[in-house]
Coordinates of C-alpha atoms and ligand atoms in Angstrom, one line a residue:
X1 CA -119.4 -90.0 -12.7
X2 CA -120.4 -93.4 -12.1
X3 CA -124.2 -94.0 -12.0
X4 CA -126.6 -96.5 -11.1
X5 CA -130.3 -97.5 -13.0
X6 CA -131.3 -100.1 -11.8
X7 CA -134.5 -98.3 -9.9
X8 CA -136.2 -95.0 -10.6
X9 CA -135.4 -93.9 -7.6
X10 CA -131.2 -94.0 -8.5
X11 CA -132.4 -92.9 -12.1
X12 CA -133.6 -89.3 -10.6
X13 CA -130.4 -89.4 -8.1
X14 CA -127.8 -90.5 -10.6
X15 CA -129.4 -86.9 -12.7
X16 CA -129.2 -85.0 -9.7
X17 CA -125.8 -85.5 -9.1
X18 CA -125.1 -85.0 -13.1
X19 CA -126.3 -81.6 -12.5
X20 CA -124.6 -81.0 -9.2
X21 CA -120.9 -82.3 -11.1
X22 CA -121.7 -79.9 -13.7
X23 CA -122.1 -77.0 -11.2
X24 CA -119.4 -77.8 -9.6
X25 CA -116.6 -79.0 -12.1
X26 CA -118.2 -78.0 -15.5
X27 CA -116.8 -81.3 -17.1
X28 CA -118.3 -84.4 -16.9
X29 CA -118.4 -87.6 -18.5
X30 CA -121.3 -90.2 -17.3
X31 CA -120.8 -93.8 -17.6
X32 CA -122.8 -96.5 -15.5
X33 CA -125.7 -98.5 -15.9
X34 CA -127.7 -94.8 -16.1
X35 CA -125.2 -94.5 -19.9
X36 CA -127.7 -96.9 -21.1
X37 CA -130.5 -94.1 -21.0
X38 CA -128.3 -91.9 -23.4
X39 CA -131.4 -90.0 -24.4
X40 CA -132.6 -89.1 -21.0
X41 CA -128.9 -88.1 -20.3
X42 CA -128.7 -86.0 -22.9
X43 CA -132.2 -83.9 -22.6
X44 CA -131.6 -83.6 -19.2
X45 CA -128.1 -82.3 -19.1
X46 CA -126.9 -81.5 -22.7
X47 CA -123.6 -80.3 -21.8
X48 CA -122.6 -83.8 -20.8
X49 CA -119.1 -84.1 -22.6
X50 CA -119.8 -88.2 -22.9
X51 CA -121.6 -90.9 -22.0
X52 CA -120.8 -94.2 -21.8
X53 CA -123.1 -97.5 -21.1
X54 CA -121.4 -99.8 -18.0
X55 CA -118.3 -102.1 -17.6
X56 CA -116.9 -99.6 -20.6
X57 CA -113.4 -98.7 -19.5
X58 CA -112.0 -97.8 -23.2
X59 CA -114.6 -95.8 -23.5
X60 CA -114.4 -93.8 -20.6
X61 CA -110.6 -93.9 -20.9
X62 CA -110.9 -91.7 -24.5
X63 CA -113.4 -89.5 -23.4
X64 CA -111.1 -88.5 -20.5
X65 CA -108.0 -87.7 -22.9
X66 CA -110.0 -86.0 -25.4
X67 CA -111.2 -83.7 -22.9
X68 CA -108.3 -83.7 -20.4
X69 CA -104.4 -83.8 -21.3
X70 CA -103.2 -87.0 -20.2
X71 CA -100.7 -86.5 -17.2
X72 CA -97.3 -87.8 -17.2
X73 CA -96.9 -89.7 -14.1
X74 CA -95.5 -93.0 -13.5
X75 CA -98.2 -94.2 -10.7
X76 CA -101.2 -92.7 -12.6
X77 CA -100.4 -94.1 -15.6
X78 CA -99.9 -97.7 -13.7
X79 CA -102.9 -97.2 -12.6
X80 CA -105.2 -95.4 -14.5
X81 CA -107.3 -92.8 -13.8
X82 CA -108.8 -92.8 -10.5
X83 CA -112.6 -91.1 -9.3
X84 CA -112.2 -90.7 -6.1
X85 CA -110.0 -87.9 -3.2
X86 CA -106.4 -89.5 -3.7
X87 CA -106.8 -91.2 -0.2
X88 CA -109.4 -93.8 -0.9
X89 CA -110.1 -95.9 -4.1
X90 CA -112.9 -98.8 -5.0
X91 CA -111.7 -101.9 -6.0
X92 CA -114.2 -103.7 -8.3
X93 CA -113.6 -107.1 -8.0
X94 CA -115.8 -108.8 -10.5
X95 CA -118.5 -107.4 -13.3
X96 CA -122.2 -108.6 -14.0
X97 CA -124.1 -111.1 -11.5
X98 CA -125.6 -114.7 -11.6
X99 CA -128.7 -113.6 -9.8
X100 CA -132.4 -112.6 -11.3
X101 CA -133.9 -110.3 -7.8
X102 CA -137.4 -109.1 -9.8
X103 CA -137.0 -105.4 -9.4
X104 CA -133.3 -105.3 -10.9
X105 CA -132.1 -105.2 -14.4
X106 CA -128.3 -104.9 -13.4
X107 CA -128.0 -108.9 -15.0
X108 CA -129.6 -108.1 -18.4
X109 CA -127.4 -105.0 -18.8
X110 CA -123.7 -106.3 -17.4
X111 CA -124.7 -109.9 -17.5
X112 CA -123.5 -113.3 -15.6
X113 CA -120.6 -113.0 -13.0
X114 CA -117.5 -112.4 -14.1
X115 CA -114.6 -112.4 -11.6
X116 CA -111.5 -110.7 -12.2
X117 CA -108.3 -112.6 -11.8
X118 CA -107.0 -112.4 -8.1
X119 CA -103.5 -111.8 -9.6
X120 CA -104.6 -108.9 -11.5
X121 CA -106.9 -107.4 -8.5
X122 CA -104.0 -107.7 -5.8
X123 CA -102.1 -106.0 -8.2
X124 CA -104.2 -103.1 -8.8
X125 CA -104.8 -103.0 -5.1
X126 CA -100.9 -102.8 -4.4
X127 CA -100.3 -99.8 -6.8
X128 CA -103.2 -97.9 -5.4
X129 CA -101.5 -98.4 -1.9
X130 CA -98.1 -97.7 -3.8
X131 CA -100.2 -94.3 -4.8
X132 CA -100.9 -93.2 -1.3
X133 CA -105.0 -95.0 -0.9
X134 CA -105.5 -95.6 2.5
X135 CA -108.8 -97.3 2.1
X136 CA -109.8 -99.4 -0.2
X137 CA -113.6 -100.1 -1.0
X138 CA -114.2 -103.2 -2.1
X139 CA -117.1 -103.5 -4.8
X140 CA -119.0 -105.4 -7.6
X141 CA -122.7 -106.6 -7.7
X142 CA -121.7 -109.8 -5.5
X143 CA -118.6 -109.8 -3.8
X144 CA -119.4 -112.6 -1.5
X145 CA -119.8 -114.7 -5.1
X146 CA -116.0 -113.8 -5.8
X147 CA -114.6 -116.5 -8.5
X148 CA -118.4 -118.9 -8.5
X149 CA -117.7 -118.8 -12.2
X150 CA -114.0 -119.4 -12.6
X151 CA -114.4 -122.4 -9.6
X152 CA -112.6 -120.1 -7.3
X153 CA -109.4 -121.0 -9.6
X154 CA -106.1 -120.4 -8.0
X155 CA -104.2 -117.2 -9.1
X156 CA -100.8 -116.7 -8.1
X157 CA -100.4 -113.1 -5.0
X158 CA -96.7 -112.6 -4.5
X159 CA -95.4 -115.5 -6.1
X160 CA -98.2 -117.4 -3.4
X161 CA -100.9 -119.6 -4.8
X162 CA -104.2 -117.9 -3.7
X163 CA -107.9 -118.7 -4.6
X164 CA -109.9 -116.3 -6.2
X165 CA -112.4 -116.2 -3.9
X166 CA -113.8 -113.8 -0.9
X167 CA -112.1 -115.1 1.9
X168 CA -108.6 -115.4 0.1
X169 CA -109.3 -112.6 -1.5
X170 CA -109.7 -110.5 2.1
X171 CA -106.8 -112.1 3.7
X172 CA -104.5 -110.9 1.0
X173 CA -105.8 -107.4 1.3
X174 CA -105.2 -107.4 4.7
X175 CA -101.7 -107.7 4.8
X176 CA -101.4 -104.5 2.7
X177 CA -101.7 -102.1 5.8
X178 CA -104.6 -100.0 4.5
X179 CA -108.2 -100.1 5.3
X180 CA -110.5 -102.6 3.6
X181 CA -114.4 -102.0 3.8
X182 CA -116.4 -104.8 1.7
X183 CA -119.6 -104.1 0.0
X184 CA -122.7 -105.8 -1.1
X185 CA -121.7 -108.9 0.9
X186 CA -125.0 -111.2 0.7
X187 CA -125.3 -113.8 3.7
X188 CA -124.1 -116.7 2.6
X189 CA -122.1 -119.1 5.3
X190 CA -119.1 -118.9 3.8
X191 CA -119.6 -114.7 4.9
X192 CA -119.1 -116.5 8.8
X193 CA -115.2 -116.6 7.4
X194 CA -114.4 -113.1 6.8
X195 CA -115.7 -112.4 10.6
X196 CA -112.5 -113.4 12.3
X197 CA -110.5 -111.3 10.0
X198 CA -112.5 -107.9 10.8
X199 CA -112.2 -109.4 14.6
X200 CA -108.4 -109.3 14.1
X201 CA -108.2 -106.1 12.4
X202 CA -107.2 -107.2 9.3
X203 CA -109.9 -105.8 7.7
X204 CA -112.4 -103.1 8.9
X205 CA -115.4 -104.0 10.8
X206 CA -118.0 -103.3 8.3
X207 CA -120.4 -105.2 6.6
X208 CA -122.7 -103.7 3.9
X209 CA -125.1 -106.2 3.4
X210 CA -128.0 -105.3 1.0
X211 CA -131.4 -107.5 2.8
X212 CA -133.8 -105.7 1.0
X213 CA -136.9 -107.3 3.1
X214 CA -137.3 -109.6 6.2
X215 CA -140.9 -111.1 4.7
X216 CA -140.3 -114.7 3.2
X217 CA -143.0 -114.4 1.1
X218 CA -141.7 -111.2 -0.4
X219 CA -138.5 -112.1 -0.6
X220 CA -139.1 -115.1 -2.5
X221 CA -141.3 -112.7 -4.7
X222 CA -138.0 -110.7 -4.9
X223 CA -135.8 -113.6 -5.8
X224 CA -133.5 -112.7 -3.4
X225 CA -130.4 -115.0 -3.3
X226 CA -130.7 -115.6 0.4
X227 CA -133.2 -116.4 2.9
X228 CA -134.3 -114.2 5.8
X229 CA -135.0 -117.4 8.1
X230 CA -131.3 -117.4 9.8
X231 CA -130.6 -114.1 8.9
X232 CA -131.3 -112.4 12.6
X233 CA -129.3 -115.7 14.3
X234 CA -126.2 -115.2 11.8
X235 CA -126.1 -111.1 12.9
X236 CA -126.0 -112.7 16.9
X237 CA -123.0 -115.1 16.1
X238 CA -121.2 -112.1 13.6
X239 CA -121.5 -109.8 17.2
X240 CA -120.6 -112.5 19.5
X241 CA -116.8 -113.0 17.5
X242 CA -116.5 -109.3 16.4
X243 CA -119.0 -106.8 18.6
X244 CA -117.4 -104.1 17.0
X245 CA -118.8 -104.6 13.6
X246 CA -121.0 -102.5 11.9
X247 CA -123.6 -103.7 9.5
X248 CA -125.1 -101.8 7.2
X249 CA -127.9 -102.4 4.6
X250 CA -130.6 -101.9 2.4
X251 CA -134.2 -102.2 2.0
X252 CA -137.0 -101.8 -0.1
X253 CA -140.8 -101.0 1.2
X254 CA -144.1 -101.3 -0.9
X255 CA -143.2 -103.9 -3.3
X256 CA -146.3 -105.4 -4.8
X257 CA -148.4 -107.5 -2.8
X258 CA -146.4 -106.1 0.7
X259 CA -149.3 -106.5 3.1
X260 CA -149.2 -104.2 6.0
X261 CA -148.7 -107.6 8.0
X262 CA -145.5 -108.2 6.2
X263 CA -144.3 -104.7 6.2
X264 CA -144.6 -104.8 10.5
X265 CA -142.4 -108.2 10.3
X266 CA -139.7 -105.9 8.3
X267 CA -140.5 -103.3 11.2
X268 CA -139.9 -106.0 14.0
X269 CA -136.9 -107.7 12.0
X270 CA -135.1 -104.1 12.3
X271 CA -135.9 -103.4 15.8
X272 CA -134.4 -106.7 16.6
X273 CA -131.6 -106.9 14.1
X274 CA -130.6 -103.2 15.1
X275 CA -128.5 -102.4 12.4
X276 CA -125.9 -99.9 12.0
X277 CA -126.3 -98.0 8.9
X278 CA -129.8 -98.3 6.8
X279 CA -130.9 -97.7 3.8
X280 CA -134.4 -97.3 2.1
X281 CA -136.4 -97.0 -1.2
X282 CA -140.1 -97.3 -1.6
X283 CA -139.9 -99.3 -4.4
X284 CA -140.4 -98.0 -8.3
X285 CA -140.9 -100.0 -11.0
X286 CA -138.0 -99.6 -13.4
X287 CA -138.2 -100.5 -17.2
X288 CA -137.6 -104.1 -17.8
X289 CA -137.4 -105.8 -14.5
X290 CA -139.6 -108.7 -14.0
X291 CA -141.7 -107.3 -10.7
X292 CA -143.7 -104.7 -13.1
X293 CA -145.6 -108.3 -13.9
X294 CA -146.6 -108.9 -10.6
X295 CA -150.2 -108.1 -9.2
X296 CA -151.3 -105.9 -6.4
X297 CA -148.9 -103.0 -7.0
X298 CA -148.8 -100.8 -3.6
X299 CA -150.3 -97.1 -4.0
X300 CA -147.9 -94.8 -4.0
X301 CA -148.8 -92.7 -0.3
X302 CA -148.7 -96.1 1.4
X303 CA -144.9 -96.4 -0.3
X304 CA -144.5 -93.2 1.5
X305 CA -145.8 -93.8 4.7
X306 CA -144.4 -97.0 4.8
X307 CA -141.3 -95.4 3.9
X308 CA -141.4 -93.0 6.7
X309 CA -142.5 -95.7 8.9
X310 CA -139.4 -97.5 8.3
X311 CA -137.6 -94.5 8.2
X312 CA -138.4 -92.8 11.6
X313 CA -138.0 -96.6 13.3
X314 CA -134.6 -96.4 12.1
X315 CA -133.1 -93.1 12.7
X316 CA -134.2 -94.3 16.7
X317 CA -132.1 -97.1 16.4
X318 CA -129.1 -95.0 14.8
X319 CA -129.1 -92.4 17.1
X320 CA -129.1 -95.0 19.9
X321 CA -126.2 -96.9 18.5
X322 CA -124.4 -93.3 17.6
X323 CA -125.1 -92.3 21.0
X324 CA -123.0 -95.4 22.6
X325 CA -120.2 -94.4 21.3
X326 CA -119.9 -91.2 23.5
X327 CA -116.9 -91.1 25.4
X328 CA -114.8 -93.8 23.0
X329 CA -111.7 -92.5 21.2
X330 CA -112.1 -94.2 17.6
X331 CA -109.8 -94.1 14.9
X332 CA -110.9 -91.5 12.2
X333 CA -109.6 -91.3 8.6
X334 CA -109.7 -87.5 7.9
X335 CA -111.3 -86.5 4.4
X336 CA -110.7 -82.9 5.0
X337 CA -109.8 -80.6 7.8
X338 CA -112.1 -81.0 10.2
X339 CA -113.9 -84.3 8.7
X340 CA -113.5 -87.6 8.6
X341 CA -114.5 -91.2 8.8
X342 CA -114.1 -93.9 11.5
X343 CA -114.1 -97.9 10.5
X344 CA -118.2 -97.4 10.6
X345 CA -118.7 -94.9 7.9
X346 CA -118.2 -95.9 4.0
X347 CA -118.0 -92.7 1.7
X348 CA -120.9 -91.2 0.5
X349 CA -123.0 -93.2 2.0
X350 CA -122.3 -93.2 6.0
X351 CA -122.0 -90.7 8.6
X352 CA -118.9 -88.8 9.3
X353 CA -116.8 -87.7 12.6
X354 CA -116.8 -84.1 12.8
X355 CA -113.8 -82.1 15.0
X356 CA -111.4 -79.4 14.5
X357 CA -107.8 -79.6 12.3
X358 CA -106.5 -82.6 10.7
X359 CA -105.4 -83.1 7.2
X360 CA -106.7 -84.7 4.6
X361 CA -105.6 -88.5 4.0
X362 CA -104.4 -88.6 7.8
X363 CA -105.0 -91.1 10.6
X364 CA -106.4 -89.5 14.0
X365 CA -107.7 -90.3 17.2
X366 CA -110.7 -88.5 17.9
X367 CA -112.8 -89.0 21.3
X368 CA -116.1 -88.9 20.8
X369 CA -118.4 -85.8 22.6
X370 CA -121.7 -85.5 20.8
X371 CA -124.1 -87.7 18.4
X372 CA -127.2 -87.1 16.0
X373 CA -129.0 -89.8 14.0
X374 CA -126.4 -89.7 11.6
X375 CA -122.6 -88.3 12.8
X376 CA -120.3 -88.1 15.6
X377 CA -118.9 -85.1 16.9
X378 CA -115.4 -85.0 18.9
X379 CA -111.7 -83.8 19.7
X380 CA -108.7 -84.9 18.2
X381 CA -106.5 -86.4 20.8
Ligands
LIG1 S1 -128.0 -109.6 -6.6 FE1 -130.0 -109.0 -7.3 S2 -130.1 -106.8 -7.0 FE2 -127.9 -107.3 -6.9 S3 -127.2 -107.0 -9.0 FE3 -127.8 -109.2 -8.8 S4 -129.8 -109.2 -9.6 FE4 -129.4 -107.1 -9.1

């Protein structure tokens, strides 16, 4: 179980879903930024079998095979052991991040950016498909900084010389025939490349871009790596060469200082940006990050209400979008009979398509009947 500490928020999630795993399975080993809180681990959930701090493969590795027999299987082995349902895998493409955002403490536990070699991420991406993924999530803290610290070096994909670096790094994915979703994409222009790609269908149409607030003044209070200013004209020219995309993101309300003036230019930013998929935390101090030092802390109803301000705003603006898609056919992964994804839903974190039949790790194309706020309903074609 892979978990995430970097607010309070995720702290009480990540132990939720500790408790849920052990219901369910009975063995579980938790490693993550939320390993660093071994204590609070173990208190909460003493039949934990391990726990390991973050970016701690070996560790993980051993726990695993003292608890499990390790299986004899030429793919798994090549690959290693894999957390997710057999059709879909994440591909972490770098560790640790060159940014210093006030409420996050991800940098002081993993560190700088460190990109992995595009050699050695192609190849991993290649057995997975060799193993029967059909999607591949892309991840790290800051994929769209791919290779910033190695100088986007040239690595060597199928004998071709290829930079690591986001772009490259995409259009070598796409030639593997599987889907590619990319996370935590920040805005920067060189993002305006990718576009064309997910326009072409080499990789999916989805965008997880994590804003986090539309307010200068906060954001520069966040020490967010990239301005709001051109954020709403960028989204324009993203729709204008690919309108299929979806964007999702993340945001945080009540951070200290947020006036209510503030918090109705995130409101108006959303109603015009009219995002896909949305995210939302009323923000919590967590232990160490540099915004517990700044004054004028919002009270916690107001974090609430602002929260379900933001909240109700949005669902709106999903349902709206959800509802357009009534009476389209769209291509649906299937996760298990009767469930699935299309190119707009990420794991865990999306919607799903709903219908009858299918089989899991299938293709199918289901036309689209019904909407709520948050899935599609259909028939398989
Ligand atoms: S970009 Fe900011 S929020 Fe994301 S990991 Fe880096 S410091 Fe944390």
């Amino acid at each position: 179980m892979n978990t995430c500490g970097f607010i309070d928020a995720a702290v009480q999630e990540s132990l939720d879903a500790i408790g849920e795993a052990l219901d369910e399975n009975g063995k579980v080993v938790v490693t993550g930024c939320l390993g660093v809180k071994h204590d609070l681990i173990k208190s909460t959930h003493p039949k934990v079998l391990a726990i390991t701090g973050p970016h701690d493969t070996p560790a993980v590795m051993s726990a695993v095979h003292e608890h499990l027999p390790k299986p004899h299987d030429p793919y798994t082995d090549l690959i290693g052991v894999k957390l997710t349902p057999p059709h879909y895998a994440y591909l972490k493409i770098s560790e640790g991040c060159n940014h210093r955002c006030t409420f996050c403490i991800i940098p002081s536990m993993r560190g700088d950016l460190v990109s992995r070699p595009i050699a050695e991420v192609m190849q991993e991406a290649e057995n997975l498909v060799k193993a029967g993924v059909k999607e591949l999530l892309v991840i790290s803290q800051d994929t769209s900084a791919y290779g910033v610290d190695v100088k986007y070096r040239t690595g060597f994909v199928r004998g071709r010389p290829t930079k690591t670096r986001m772009t490259e790094l995409c259009r070598a994915l796409g030639e593997l025939g599987v889907w590619v979703r990319l996370h935590y994409v920040y805005p920067y222009p060189h993002v305006d490349e990718v576009i064309p790609l997910m326009a072409e269908g080499r990789i999916l149409p989805y965008l997880d871009v994590p804003f986090q607030h539309a307010s200068p003044r906060i954001l520069k209070l966040m020490k967010r790596p990239a301005s709001a200013e051109k954020v709403l004209e960028r989204i324009r020219a993203w729709r204008a060469i690919c309108p299929d995309i979806t964007i999702r993101s993340t945001f945080i309300v009540g951070f200290p200082g947020e006036t209510e003036a503030e918090f109705a230019e995130l409101l108006s930013f959303l109603e015009e940006a009219q995002l896909d998929r949305v995210g939302c935390f009323a923000y919590s101090p967590v232990e160490g990050a540099a915004a517990n030092a700044l004054p004028e802390a919002v009270p916690e109803p107001l974090k609430e209400e602002r929260r379900a301000r933001f909240m109700t705003l949005q669902e709106r603006i999903s349902a709206d979008k959800l509802k357009a898609k009534i009476g389209r056919t769209l291509k649906v992964l299937v996760d298990e009979p009767g469930v699935g994804r299309s190119s707009a839903d990420a794991p865990e974190i999306d919607g799903v398509v709903k219908f009858r039949g299918g089989n899991a790790a299938e293709f199918r194309n289901v036309l689209i009947e019904r909407a709520d706020a948050h899935d599609l309903f259909g028939r398989v074609q």
